[in-house]
Each structure stands twice: as C-alpha cells, then as structure tokens.
C-alpha positions as a Python dict, from the first residue, in 0.01 Angstrom:
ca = {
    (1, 'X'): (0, 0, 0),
    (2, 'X'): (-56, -190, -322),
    (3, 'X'): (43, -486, -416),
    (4, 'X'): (3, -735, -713),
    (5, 'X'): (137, -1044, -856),
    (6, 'X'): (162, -1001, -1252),
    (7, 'X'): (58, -1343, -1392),
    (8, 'X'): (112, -1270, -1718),
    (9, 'X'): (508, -1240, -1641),
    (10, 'X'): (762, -1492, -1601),
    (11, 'X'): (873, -1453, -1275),
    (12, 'X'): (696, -1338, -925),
    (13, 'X'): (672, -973, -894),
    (14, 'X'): (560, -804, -611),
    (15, 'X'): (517, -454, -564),
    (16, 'X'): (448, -149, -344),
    (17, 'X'): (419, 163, -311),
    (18, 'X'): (593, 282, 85),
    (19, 'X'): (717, 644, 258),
    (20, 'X'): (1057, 588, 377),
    (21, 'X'): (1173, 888, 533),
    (22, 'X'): (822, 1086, 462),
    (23, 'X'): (907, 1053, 113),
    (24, 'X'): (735, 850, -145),
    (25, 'X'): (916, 525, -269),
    (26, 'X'): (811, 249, -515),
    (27, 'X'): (970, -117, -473),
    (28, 'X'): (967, -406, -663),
    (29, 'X'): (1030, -705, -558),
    (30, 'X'): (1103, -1029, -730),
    (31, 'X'): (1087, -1351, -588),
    (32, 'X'): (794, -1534, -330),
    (33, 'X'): (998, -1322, -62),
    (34, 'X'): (811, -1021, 9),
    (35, 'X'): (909, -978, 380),
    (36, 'X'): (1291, -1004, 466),
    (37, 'X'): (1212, -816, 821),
    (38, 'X'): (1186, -1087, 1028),
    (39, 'X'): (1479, -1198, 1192),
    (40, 'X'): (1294, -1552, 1374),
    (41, 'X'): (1186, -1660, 1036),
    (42, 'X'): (1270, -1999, 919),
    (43, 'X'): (1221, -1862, 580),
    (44, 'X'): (1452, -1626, 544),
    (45, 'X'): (1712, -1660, 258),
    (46, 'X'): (2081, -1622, 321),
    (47, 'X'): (2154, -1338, 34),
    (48, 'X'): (1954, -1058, -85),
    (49, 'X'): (2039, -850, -409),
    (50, 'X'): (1924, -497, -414),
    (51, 'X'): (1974, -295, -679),
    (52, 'X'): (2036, 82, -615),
    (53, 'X'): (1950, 308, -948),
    (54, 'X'): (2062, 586, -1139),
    (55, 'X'): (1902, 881, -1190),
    (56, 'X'): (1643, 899, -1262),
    (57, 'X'): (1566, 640, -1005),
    (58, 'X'): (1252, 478, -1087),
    (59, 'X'): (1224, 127, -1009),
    (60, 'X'): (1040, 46, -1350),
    (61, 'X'): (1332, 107, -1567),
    (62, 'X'): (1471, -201, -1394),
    (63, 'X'): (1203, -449, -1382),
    (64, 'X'): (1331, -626, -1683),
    (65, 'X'): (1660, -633, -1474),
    (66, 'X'): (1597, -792, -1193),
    (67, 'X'): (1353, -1061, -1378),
    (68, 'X'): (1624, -1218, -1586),
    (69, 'X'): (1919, -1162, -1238),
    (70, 'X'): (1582, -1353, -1063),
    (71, 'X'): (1646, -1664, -1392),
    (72, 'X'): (1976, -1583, -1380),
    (73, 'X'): (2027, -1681, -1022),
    (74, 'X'): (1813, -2011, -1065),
    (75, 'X'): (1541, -1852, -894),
    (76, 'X'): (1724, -1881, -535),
    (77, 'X'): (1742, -1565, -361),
    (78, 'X'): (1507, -1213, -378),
    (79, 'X'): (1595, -893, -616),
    (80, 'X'): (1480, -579, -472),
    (81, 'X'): (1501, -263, -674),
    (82, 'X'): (1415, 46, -444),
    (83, 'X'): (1365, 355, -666),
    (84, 'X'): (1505, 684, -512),
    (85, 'X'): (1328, 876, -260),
    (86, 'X'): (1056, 1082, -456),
    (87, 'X'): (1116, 901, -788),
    (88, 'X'): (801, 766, -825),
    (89, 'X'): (445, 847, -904),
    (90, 'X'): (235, 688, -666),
    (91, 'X'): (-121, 603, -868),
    (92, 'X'): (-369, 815, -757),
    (93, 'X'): (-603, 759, -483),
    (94, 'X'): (-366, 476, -318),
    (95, 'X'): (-305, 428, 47),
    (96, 'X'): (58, 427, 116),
    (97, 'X'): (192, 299, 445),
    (98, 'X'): (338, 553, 646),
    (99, 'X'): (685, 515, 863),
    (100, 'X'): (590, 619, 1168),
    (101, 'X'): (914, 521, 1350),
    (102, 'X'): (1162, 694, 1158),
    (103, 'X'): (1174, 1063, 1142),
    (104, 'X'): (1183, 1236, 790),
    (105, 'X'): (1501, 1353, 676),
    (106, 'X'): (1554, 1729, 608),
    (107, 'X'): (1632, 1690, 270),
    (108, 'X'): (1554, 1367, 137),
    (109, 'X'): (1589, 1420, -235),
    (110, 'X'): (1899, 1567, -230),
    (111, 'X'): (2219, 1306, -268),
    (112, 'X'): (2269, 1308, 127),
    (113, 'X'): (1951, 1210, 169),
    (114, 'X'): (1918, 939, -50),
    (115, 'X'): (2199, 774, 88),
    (116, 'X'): (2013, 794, 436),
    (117, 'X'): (1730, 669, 261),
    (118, 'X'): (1875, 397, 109),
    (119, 'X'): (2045, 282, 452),
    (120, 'X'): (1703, 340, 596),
    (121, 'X'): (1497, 133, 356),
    (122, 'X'): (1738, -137, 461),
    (123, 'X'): (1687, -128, 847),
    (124, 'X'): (1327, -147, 826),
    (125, 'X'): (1334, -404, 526),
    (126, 'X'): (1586, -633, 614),
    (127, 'X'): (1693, -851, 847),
    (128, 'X'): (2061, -812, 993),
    (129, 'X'): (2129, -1213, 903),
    (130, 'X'): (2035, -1162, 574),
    (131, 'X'): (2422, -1089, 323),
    (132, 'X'): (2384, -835, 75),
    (133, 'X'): (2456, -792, -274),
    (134, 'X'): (2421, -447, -362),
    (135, 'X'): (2428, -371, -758),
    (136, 'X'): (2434, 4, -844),
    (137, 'X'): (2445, 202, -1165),
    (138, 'X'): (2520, 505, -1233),
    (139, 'X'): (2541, 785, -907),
    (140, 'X'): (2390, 442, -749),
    (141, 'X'): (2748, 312, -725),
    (142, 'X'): (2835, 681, -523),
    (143, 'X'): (2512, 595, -296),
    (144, 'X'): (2639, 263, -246),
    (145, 'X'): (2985, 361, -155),
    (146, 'X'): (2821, 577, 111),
    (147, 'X'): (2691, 354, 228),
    (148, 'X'): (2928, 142, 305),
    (149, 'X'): (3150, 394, 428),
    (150, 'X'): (2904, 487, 712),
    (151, 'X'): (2701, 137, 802),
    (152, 'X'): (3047, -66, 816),
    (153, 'X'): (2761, -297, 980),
    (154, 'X'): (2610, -446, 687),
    (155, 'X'): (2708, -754, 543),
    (156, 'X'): (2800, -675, 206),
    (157, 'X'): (2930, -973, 17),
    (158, 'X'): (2960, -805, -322),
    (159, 'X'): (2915, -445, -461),
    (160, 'X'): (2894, -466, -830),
    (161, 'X'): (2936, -89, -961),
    (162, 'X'): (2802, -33, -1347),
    (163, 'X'): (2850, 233, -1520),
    (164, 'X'): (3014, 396, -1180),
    (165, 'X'): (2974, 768, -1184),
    (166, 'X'): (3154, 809, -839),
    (167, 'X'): (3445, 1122, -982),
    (168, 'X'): (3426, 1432, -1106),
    (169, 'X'): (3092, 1427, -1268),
    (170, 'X'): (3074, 1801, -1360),
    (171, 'X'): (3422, 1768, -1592),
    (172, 'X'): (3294, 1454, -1762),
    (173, 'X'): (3186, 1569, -2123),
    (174, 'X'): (2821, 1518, -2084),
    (175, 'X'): (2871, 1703, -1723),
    (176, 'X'): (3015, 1971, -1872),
    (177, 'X'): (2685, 2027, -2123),
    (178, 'X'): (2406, 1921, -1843),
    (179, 'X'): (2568, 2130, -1507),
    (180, 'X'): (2494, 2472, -1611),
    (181, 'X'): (2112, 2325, -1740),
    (182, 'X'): (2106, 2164, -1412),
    (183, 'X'): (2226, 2459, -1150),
    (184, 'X'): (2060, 2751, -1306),
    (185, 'X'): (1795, 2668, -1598),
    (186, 'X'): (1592, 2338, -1421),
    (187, 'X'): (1276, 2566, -1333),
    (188, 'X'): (1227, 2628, -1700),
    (189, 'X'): (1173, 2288, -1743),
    (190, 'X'): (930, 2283, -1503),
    (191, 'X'): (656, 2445, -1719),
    (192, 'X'): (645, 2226, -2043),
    (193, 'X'): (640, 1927, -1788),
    (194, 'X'): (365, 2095, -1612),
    (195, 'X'): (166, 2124, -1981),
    (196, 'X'): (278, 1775, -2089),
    (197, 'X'): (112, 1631, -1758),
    (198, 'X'): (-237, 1693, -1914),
    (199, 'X'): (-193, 1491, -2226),
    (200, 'X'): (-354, 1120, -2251),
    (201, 'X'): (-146, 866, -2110),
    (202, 'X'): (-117, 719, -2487),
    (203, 'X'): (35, 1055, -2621),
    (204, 'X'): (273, 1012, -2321),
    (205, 'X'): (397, 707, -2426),
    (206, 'X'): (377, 798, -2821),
    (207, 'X'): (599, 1084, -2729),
    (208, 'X'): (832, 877, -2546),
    (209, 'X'): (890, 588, -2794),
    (210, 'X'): (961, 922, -3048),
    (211, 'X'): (1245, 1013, -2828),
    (212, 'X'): (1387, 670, -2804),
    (213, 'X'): (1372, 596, -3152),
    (214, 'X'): (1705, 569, -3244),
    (215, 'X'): (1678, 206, -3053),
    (216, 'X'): (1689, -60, -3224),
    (217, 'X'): (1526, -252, -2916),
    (218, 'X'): (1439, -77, -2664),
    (219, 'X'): (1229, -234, -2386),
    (220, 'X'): (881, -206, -2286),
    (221, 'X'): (866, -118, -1940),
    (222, 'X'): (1128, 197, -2053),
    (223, 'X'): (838, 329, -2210),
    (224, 'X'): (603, 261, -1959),
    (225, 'X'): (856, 428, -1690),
    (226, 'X'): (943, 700, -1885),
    (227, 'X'): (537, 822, -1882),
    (228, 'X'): (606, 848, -1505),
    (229, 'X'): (886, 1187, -1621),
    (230, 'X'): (510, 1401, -1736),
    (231, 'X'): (497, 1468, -1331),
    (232, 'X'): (620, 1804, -1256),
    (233, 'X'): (712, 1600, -861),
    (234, 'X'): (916, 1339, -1004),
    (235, 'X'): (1098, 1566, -1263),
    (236, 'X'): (1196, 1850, -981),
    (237, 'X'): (1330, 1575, -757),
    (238, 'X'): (1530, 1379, -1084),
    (239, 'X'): (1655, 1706, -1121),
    (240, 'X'): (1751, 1891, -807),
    (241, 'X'): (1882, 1550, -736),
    (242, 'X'): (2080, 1591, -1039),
    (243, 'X'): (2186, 1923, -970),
    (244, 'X'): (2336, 1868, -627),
    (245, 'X'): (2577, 1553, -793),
    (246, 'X'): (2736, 1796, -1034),
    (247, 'X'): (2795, 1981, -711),
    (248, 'X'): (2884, 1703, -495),
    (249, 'X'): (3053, 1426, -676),
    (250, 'X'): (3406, 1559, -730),
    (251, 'X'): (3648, 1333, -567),
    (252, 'X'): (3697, 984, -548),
    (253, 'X'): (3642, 800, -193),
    (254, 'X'): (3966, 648, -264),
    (255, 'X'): (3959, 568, 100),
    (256, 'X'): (3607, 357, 122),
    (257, 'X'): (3730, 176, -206),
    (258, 'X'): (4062, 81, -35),
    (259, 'X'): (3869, -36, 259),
    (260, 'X'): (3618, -232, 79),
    (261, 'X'): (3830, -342, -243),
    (262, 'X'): (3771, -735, -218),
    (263, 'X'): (3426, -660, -231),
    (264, 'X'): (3401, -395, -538),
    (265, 'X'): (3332, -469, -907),
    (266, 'X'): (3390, -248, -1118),
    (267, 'X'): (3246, -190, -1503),
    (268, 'X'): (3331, 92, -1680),
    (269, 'X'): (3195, 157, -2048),
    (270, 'X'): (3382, 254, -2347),
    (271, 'X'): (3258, 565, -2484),
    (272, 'X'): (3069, 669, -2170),
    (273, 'X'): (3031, 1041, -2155),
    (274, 'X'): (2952, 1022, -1791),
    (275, 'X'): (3281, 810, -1703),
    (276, 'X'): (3494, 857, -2014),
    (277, 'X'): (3787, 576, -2044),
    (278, 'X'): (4062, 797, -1873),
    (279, 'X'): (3844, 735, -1516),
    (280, 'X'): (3865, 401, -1589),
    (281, 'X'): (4229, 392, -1672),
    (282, 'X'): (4357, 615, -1349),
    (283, 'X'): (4141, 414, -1120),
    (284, 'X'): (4281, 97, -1278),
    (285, 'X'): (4634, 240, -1223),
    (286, 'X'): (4561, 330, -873),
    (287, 'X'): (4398, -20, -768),
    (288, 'X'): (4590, -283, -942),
    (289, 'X'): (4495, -557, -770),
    (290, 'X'): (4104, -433, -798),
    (291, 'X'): (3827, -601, -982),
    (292, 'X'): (3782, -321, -1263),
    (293, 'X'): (3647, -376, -1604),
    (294, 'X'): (3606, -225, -1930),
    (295, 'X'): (3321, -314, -2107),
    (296, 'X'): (3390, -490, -2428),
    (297, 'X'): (3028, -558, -2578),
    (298, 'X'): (2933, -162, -2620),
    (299, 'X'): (2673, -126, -2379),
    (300, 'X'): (2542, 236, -2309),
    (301, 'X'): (2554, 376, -1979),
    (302, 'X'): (2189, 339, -1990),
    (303, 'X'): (2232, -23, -2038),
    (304, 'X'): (1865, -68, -1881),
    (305, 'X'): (1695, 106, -2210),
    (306, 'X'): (1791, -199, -2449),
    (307, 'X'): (2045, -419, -2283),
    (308, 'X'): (1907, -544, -1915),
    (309, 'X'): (1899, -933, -2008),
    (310, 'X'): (2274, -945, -2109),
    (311, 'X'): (2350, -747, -1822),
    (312, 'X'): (2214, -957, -1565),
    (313, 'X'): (2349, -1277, -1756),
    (314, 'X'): (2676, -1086, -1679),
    (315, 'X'): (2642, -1067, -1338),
    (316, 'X'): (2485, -1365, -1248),
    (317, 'X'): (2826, -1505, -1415),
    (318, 'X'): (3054, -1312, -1222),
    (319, 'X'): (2952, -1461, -878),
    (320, 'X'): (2905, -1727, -927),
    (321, 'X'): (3231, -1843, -710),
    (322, 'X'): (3082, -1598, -467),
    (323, 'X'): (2746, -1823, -458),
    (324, 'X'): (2915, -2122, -462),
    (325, 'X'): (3084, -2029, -124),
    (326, 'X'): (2790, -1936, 51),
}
C-alpha cells in the first residue's frame, strides 16, 4: 500500500492503492480520517460521503471534487472517491494489500461486479454507525441504485445522482454511435493503446491536453488521469465495462427509486447526449413529488473535466438542511 499526504495541496489527501475483490482499486481519501473501520472508535464521524464514478472510473478525475465538497462541507466529515474495480494503474513496483477475507468475484469488471465491489469496499471500509452520502455520476448513479436495492442495510441519508445514466443507454444519441464501437470493434483499440503505452510520460500528457483542447479550463489532475488511459489493463476494463452497460442498462428501476425517493437527487443536464432532456422530462412526470433537476448553468456530463468546484459548491448547498439535522 502507498500512501502520502500532498503538502503542497489545500486540503488532506490520503491515498492508496488496495485489491478489493482480487481486483486492483485506487482510493483517495480526503480528510485526517483514513480509517472509518472501526466501530469502538471515539473518532469516528457521524457521515461519510463517497463518491461512486463514471466510467471511466478513475479516482483522479475527481480529486479536485472531493477537495472543494471537503471546503465545501467546512472541513467536517471524510470524502472518499473509490475508482472502479480495475480502473487504475497501480505504480509499478508497489505493494498492494491483499483481501484475504473476501473471495474474488467472477467477473469483477463487468457492471455486476462493480456493484459487488462497491458494496464490498464498503463492508471492509466502513463502519455500520457511520450514515452515508453516496454521490454518483454517470453509470455511478445505476451502481448506486444497486446498491441500494440489494444492501437495504446501509444507512443512506442522501443519494445525489449527476448526470444519471440509469435508462436506456444504448438509444441515447451518443449510445447509439459508441454501442456498436463498444460490442464488436473494442479489440481494435487495443493495439494503438498497446503502441501509445511506450511513449514518455510527457508525450502522454501533450497528447492528452491536444484532445481536450477545446476547454477553455480544463483541470490539471484531468490530464494527469487521463495518462493513466495509455494502459492496455485499464482501457480493456473502461471498455468491456462499457460494453456490458449498453447491454445492461435498459430499464429504469422504477421500483428502487420509488422505494428510496426521499433520499434521491436528481440532476439531469441539458444537452446531455447520454441522458437527453426527454429522460429527464418522463422521469419528472412519473415522480412528481421527486427531487429532480435540470441543470440550468450548462455543465457537461463530464462536469469533472472543467467544472468540479461549482459542482461541489452545488452540493454542499443542497444539504445543507440534511446536515443541519444530523
């Protein structure tokens, strides 16, 4: 495991490097809290917010994130990001701490799996007293829906779902263009990833900040993350992972959201190619009395390229009744 406290950034950072269900996860954690496991621990604070990605899942595209939720929050309870299982490159040569206890899941990077390995993550993490406030984006807000369908047991205060690809992914315009790319061409990609892996780690990034830009401020640890996509690993599991929600993801759990609705925010974007408006409007007809937005500030889906710090000012508005109560 490695860990390190970045002194040059605003807030503590901790962060590591684990297996959870054999495969290889990277967390970051923000906050002095870097063990929530202990349930005797005077310590212990009452809420924890845990953010559960998009894909791809790396935990660097939302360290900028959780820093300003961290501020935004007055510094007074932990954000956790946990990347998705496999959506990492572990730095070569590191020791990673195995989990011995829980068995590895058949197919871990597949959407199943990282449900599992979400709920997981969670038993081994995190004490039962500790609340939860889970924010997802993207197929995060399907994981998260999982799982609170099937661990009714945790003590989810809020769900906060951006960007909430949780419907018919494959009919969305941009599903429409990626799903045959993504069920029948992703080994072709493999190669040129496989060539790209070889070039300096400052080409990398010059090729990245090519592709992004059209930005007009895109953030810094984007870049960094994005380097991470030159591993043929990491790309095979973004995509198979990918691959399996165009598959998957067809109907809404109209059922879970029923169950859970006092608990669910919703924020749909306008324009979102992922979850164009009409989502938004049908799920807005069919839960009236639901927490559903429409974003009115023209975020992108992948609001964590060049808008993190408004989102999380957002949020940390939002519940703020919710914190208030605790």
């Amino acid at each position: 495991m490695r860990t390190n406290m970045r002194s040059e950034e605003p807030v503590p950072l901790h962060e590591e490097f684990i297996y959870c269900c054999g495969a290889a996860t990277h967390v970051l954690k923000c906050g002095p809290w870097k063990d929530l496991s202990k349930d005797e621990s005077k310590n212990l604070p009452r809420l924890l917010f845990m953010i559960i990605p998009g894909n791809p899942g790396l935990a660097g595209y939302y360290r900028t994130f959780i820093q300003a939720l961290y501020c935004g929050l007055n510094q007074q309870y932990p954000v956790w990001v946990v990347s998705h299982a496999g959506h990492c490159k572990p730095p070569s040569g590191m020791e990673m701490i195995e989990d011995t206890d829980i068995k590895e899941l058949e197919d871990v990077f597949g959407l199943n799996g990282q449900v599992e390995h979400k709920l997981n993550f969670l038993k081994k993490n995190v004490s039962k007293n500790i609340k939860l406030v889970l924010i997802a984006h993207s197929i995060g807000c399907y994981i998260t829906l999982e799982m609170m369908k099937r661990a009714s047991e945790l003590q989810v205060l809020r769900s906060v779902l951006l960007f909430p690809t949780i419907e018919r992914m494959a009919q969305s315009p941009q599903g429409k263009l990626m799903t045959p790319l993504l069920c029948k061409l992703r080994y072709v990609l493999y190669m040129p990833v496989y060539l790209l892996s070889f070039l300096p780690e400052g080409v990398k990034a010059s090729l990245v900040r090519f592709a992004l830009r059209g930005m007009k401020s895109c953030d810094e640890s984007s870049i960094t993350t994005s380097v991470n996509l030159f591993s043929v690993d990491c790309i095979a599991n973004i995509l198979y992972m990918a691959s399996q929600e165009m598959m998957k993801v067809v109907e809404r759990d109209s059922t879970t959201i029923k169950q859970n609705l006092k608990k669910l925010i919703f924020y749909y974007g306008i324009g979102d190619s992922w979850c164009p408006q009409h989502y938004y409007d049908e799920i807005k007809m069919d839960f009236p009395d639901g927490d559903i937005r429409l974003c009115e500030k023209g975020l992108r889906h992948a609001f964590v390229l060049d808008a993190s710090k408004e989102m999380a000012s957002m949020i940390a508005d939002w519940l703020q009744d919710d914190l208030t109560k605790l």
